[in-house]
mmCIF file of C-alpha atoms in Angstrom:
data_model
loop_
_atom_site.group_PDB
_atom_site.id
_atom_site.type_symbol
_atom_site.label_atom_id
_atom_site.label_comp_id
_atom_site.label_asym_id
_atom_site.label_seq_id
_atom_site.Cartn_x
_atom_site.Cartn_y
_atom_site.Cartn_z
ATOM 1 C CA UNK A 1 110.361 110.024 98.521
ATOM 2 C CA UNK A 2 113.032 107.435 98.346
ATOM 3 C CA UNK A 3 112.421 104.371 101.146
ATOM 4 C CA UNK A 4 114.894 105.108 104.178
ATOM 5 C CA UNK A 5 117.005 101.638 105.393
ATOM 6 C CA UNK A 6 116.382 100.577 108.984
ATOM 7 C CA UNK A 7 119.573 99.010 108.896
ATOM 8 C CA UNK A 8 122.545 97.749 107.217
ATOM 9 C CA UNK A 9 123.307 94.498 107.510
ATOM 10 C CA UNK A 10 125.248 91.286 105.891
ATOM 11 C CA UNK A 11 123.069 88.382 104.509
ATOM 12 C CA UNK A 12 125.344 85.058 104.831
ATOM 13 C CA UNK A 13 125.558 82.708 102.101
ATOM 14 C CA UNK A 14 128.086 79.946 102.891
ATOM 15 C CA UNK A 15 131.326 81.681 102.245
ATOM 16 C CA UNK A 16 129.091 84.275 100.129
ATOM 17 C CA UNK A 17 128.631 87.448 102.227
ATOM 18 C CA UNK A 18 125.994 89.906 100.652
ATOM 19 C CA UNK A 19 125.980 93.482 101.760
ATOM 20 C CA UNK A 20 122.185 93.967 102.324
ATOM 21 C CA UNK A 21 120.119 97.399 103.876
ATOM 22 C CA UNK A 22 117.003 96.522 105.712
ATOM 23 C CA UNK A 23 113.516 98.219 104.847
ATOM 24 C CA UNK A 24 110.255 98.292 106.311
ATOM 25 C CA UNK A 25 107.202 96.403 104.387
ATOM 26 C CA UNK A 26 104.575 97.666 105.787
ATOM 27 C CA UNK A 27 103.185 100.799 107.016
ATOM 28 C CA UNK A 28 101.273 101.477 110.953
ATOM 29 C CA UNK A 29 100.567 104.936 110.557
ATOM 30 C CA UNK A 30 97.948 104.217 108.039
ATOM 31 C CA UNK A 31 95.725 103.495 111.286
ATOM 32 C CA UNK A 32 93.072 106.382 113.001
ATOM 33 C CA UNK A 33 94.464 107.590 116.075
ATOM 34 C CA UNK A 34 92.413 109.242 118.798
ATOM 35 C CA UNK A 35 93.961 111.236 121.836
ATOM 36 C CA UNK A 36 92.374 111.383 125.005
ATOM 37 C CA UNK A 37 91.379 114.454 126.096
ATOM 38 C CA UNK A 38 89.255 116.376 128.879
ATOM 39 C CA UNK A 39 85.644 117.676 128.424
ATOM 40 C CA UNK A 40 87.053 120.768 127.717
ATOM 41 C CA UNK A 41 89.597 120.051 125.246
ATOM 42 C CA UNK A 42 92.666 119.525 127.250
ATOM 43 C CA UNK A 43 94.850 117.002 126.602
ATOM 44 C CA UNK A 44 95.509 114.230 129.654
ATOM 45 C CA UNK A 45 98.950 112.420 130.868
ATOM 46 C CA UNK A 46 98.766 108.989 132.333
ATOM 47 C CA UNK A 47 100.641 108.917 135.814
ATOM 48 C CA UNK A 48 102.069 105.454 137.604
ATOM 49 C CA UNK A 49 100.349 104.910 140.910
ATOM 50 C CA UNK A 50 101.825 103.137 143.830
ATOM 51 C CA UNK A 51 99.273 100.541 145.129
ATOM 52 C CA UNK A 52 101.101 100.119 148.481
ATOM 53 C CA UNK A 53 101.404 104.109 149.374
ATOM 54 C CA UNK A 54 99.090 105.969 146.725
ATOM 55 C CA UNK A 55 101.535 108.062 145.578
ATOM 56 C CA UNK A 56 102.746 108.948 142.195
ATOM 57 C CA UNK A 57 105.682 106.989 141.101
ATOM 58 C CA UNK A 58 108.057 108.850 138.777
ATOM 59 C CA UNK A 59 109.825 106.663 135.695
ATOM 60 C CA UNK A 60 113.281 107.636 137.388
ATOM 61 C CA UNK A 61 112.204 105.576 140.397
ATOM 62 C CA UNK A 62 110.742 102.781 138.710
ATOM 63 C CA UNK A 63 112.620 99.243 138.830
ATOM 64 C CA UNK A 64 111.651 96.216 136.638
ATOM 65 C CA UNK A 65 110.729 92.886 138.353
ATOM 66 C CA UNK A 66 109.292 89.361 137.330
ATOM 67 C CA UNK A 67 106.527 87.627 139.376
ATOM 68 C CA UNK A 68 107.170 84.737 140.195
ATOM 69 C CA UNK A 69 104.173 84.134 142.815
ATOM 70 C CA UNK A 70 101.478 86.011 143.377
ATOM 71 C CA UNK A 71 102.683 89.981 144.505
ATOM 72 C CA UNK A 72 106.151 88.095 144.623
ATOM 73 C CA UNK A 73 108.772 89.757 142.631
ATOM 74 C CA UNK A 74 112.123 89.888 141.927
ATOM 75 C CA UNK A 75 114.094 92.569 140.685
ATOM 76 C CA UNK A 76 116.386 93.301 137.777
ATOM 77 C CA UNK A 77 118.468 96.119 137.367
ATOM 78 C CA UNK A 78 119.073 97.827 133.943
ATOM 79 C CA UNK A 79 122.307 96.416 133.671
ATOM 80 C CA UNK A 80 121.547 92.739 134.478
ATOM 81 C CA UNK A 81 118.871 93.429 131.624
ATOM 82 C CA UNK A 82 121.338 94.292 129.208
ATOM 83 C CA UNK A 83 123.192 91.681 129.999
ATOM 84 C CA UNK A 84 121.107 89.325 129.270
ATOM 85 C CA UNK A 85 119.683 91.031 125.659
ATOM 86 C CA UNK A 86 121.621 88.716 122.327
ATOM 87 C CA UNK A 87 124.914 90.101 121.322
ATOM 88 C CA UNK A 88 124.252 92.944 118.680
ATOM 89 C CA UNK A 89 125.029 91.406 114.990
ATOM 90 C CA UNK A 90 124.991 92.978 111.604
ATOM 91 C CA UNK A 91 125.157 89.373 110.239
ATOM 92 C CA UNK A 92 121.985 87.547 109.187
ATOM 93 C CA UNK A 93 123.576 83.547 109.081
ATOM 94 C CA UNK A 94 121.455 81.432 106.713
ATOM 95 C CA UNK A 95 121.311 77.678 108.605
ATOM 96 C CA UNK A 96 119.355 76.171 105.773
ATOM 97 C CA UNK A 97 116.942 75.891 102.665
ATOM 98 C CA UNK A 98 113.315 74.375 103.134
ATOM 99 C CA UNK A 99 110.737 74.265 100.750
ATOM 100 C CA UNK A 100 108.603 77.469 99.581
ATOM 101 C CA UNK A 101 105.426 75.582 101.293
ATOM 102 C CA UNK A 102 107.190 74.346 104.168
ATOM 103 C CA UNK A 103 106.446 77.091 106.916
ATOM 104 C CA UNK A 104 102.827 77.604 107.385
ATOM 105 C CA UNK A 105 102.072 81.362 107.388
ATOM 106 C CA UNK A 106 100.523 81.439 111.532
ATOM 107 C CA UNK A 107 103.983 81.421 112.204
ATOM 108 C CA UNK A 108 104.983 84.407 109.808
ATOM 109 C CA UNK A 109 105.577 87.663 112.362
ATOM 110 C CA UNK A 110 106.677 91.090 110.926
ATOM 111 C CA UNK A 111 108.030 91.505 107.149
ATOM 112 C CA UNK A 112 110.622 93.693 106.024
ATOM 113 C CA UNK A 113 112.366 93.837 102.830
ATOM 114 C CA UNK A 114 116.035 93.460 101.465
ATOM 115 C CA UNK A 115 117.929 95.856 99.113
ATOM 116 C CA UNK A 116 121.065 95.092 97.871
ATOM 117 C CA UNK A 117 123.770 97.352 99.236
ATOM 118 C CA UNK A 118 127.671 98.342 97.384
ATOM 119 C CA UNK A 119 128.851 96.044 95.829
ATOM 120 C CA UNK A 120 125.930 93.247 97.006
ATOM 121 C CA UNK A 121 123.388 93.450 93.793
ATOM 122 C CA UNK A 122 124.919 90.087 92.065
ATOM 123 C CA UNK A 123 125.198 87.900 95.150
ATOM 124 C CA UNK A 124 121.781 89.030 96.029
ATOM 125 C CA UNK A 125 120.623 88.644 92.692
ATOM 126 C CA UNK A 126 122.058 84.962 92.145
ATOM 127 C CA UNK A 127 120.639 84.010 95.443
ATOM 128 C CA UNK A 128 117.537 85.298 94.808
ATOM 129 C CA UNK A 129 117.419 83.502 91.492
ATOM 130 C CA UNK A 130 118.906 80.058 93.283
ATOM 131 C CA UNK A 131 115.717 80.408 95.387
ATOM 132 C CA UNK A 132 113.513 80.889 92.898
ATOM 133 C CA UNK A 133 114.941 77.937 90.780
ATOM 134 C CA UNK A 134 115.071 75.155 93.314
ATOM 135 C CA UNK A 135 112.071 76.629 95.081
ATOM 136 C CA UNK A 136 112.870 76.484 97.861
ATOM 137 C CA UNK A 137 113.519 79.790 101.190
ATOM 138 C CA UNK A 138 116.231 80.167 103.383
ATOM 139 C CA UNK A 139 115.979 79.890 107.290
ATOM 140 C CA UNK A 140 118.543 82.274 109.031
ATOM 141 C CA UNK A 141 119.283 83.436 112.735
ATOM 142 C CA UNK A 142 118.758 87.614 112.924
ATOM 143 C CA UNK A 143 120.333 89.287 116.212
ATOM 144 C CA UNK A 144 117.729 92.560 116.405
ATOM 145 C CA UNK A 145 117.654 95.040 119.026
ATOM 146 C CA UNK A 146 118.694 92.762 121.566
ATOM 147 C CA UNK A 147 116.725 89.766 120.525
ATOM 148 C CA UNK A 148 117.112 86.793 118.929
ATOM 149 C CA UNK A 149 114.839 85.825 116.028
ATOM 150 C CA UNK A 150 114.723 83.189 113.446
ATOM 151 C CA UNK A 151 114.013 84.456 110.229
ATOM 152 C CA UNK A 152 112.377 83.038 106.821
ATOM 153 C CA UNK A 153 114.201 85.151 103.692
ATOM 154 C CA UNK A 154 112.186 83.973 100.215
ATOM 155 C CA UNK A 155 112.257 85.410 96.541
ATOM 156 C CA UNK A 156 109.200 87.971 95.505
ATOM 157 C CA UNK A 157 108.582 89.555 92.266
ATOM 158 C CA UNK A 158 111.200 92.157 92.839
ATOM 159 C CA UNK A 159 113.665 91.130 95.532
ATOM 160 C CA UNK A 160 114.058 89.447 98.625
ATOM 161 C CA UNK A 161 111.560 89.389 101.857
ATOM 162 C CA UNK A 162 112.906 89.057 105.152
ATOM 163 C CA UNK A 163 109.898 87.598 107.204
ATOM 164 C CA UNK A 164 110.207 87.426 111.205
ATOM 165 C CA UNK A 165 108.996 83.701 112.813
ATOM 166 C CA UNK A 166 107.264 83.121 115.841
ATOM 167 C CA UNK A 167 108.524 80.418 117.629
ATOM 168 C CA UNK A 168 107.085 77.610 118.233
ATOM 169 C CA UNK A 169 105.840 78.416 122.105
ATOM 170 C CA UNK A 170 104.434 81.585 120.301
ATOM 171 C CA UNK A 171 101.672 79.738 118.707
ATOM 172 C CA UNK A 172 98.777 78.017 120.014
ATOM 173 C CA UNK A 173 97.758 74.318 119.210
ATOM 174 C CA UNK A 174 94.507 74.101 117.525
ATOM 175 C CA UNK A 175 93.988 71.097 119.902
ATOM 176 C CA UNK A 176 93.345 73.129 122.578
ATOM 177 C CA UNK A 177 89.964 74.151 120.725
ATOM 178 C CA UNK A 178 88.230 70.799 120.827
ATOM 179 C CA UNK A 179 87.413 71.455 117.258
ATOM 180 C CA UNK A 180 83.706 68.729 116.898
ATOM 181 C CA UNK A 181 84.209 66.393 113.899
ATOM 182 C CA UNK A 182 81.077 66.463 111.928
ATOM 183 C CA UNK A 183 80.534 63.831 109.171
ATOM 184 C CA UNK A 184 79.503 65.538 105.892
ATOM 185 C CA UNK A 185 77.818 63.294 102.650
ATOM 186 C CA UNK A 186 79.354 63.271 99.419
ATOM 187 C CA UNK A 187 76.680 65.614 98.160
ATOM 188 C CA UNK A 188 77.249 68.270 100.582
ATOM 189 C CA UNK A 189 81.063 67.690 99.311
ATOM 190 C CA UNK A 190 80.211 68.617 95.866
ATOM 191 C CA UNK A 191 78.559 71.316 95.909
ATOM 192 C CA UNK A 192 80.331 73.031 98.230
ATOM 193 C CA UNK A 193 83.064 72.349 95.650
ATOM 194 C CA UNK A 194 80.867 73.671 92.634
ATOM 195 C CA UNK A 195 80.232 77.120 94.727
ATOM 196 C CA UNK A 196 84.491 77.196 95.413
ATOM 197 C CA UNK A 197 85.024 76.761 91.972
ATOM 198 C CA UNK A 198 82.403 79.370 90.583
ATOM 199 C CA UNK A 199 83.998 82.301 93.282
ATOM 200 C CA UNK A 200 87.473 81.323 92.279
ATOM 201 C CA UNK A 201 90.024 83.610 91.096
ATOM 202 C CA UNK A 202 93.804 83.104 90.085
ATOM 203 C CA UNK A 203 95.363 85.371 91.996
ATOM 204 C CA UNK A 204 94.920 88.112 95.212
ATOM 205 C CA UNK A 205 94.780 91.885 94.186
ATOM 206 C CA UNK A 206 94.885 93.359 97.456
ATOM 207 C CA UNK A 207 94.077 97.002 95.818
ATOM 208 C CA UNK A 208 90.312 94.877 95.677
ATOM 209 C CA UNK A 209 89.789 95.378 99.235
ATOM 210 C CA UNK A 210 89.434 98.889 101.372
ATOM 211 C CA UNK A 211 89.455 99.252 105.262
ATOM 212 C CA UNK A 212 85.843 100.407 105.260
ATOM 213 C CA UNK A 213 86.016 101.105 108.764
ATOM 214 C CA UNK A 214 88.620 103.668 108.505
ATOM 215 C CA UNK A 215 86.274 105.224 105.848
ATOM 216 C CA UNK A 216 83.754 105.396 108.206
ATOM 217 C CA UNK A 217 85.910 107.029 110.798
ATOM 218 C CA UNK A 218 87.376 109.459 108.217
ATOM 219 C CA UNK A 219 83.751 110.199 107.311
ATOM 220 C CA UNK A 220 82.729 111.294 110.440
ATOM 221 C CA UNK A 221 85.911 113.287 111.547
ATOM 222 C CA UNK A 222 85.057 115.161 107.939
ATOM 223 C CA UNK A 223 81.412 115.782 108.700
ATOM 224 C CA UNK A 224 82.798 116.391 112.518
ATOM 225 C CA UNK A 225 85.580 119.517 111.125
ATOM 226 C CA UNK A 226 82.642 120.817 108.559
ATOM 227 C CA UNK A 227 80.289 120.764 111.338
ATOM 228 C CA UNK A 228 77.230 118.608 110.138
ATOM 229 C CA UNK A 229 74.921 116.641 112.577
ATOM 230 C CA UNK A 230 76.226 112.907 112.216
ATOM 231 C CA UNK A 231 73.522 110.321 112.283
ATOM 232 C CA UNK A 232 73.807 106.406 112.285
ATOM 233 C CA UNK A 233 73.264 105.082 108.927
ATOM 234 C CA UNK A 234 71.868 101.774 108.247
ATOM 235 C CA UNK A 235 74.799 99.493 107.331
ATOM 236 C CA UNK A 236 73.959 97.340 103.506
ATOM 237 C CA UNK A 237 75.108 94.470 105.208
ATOM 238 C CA UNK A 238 72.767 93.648 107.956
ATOM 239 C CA UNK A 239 68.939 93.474 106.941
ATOM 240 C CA UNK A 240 66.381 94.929 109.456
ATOM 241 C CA UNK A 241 64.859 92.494 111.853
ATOM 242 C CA UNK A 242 67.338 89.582 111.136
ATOM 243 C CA UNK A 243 70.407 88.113 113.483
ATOM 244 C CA UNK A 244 73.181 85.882 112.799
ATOM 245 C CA UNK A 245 71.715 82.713 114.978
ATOM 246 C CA UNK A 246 69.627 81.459 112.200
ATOM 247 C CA UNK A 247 69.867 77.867 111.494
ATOM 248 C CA UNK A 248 69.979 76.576 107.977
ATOM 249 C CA UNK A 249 70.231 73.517 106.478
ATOM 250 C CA UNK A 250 73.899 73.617 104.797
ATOM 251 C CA UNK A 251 72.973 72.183 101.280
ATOM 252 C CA UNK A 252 69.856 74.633 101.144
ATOM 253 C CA UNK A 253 72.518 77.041 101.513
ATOM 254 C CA UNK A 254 74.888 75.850 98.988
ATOM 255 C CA UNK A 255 71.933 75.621 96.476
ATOM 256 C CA UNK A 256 70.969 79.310 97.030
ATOM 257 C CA UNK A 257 74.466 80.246 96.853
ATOM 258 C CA UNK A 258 75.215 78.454 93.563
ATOM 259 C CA UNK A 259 71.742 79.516 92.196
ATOM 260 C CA UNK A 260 72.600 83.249 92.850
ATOM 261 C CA UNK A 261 75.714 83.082 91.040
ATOM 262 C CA UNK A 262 73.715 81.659 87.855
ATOM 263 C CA UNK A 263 76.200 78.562 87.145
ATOM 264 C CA UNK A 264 79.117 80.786 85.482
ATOM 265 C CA UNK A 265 82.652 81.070 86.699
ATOM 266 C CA UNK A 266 83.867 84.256 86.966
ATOM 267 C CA UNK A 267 86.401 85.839 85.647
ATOM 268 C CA UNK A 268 89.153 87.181 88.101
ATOM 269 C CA UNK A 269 88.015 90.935 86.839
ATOM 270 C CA UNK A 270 84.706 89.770 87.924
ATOM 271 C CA UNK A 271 85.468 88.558 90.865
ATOM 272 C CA UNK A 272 86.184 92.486 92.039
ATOM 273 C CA UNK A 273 84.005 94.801 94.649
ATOM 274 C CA UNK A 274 81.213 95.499 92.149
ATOM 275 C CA UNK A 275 81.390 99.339 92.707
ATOM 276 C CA UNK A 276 84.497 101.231 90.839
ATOM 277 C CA UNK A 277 84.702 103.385 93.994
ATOM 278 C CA UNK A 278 86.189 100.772 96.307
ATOM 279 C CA UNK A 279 89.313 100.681 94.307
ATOM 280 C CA UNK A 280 89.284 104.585 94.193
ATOM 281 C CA UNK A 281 90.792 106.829 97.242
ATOM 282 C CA UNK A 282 88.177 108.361 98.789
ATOM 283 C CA UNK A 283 87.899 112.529 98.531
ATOM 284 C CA UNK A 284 87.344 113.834 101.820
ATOM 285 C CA UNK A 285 83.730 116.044 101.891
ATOM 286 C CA UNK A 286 83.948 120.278 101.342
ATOM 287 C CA UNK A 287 84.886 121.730 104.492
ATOM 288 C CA UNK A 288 82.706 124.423 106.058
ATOM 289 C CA UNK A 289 84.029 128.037 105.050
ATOM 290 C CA UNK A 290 85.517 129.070 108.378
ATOM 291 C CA UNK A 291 85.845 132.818 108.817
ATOM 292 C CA UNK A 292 87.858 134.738 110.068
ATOM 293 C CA UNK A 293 89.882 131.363 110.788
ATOM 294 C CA UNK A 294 91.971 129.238 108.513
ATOM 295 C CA UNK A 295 90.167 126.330 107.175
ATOM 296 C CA UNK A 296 91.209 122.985 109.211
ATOM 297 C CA UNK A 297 93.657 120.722 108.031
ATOM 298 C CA UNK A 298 91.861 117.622 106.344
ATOM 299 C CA UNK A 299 91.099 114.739 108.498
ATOM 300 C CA UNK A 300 93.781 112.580 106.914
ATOM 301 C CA UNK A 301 96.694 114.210 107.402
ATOM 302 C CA UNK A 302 95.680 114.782 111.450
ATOM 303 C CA UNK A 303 94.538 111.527 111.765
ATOM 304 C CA UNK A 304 98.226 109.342 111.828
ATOM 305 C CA UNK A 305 98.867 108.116 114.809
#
């Protein structure tokens, strides 16, 4: 199925306008959802209480306010809202170029992607090569559903990302930790360098890693449908009888570690989940034959939110 735009919009280059559409990157509903139900089956609605009277408060009669002091309010109406939303704009104005490396990544928000629209596939494509020549992204103001964002727009392997910022109030100040500088020898240094080095690989195959815990959920909404007892398997990961406040000493650690890999670097094929079934997709188990019923749907295609 071809990708659907979100949006048409107009990418500004200088005097260079390039038509672009606007696609999603990434996808929610590959998430488990749950629905909250009764004992019995039925599904529940949630219902907005009014603290002062007790009564139920319907969405017609409901009015938005900020607090300003404790249970002290004050109100806007819809329209003052809207007022106040940014000025709808199908124009995404680039302000300037910073280096590839420039924007540290706890600032990157939601990514979408850019397509060319008519008429737009050589602007995009010479500013997308520009990029990738000077190395270097482009930092552009994005009107969106009535707010404001400031957006990072950088060259990939096959067009052009549009990544959402946070700004700067957004993100917290590692300061605020009180992070305890520890003094660390030489030796400590280099071997913890020796074990990097060994577990290195060149690049990041994300097809390498599986949400395990959906598995799990899957697993049990399978065995759930073909109706098998489900009991609480021992997890490979955490040995009997030991907890996670051991103490070690760190170059112990680092010896074992480098010891168990046997002094060889791998290879990035290596470097994979050692079983081929983690980068397989996983076939849901037989159903129980269901007579005179239809068989239930599998677990998957119920299970999007």
């Amino acid at each position: 199925m071809a990708a659907r735009s979100l949006a048409s919009l107009t990418l500004g280059f200088g005097l260079v306008s390039i038509p672009v559409k606007l696609f999603s990157a990434t996808e929610s509903s590959a998430s488990v959802g749950f629905n909250l139900l009764t004992k019995d089956g039925s599904r529940v609605k949630q219902q907005y209480i009014s603290v002062k009277s007790g009564q139920v408060v319907e969405r017609a009669e409901m009015v938005k306010g900020y607090e300003f002091e404790k249970d002290h309010f004050v109100i806007f109406e819809p329209e003052e809202l809207k007022a106040l939303e940014a000025e709808a704009s199908h124009v995404v104005d680039i302000v300037a170029f910073v280096p590839d490396k420039a924007i540290d990544p706890i600032y990157y928000d939601r990514a979408y992607y850019l397509g060319p629209d008519k008429r737009g596939a050589k602007p995009y494509s010479l500013l997308m090569q520009a990029m990738r020549k000077t190395r270097r992204v482009a930092l552009a103001r994005m009107a969106w559903k009535g707010k404001q964002y400031v957006v990072q727009v950088r060259p990939a392997e096959e067009g052009l990302v549009l990544q959402q910022l946070l700004y700067a109030d957004e993100v917290r100040s590692m300061r605020d930790l009180d992070i305890e500088t520890v003094n660390v020898s030489d030796a400590e240094v280099q071997l913890a360098t020796q074990l990097i080095e060994q577990i290195s690989v060149d690049n990041y195959d994300p097809a390498q890693f599986k949400d395990e815990e959906k598995d799990r959920i899957l697993a049990a909404i399978d065995k759930k449908i073909a109706g098998k007892k489900i009991v609480a398997a021992h997890r490979p990961d955490e040995a009997p009888g030991t907890g996670g406040g051991q103490v070690i000493d760190i170059m112990d650690a680092l010896r074992a570690s480098l010891a168990k890999k046997g002094g060889a670097k791998p290879s990035a094929a290596k470097a994979a989940p050692a079983a081929d079934t983690t980068l397989k997709e996983r076939k849901p188990p037989r159903r129980a034959a269901a007579s005179p019923a239809p068989a239930a749907a599998p677990a998957r295609a119920r299970a999007r939110k």
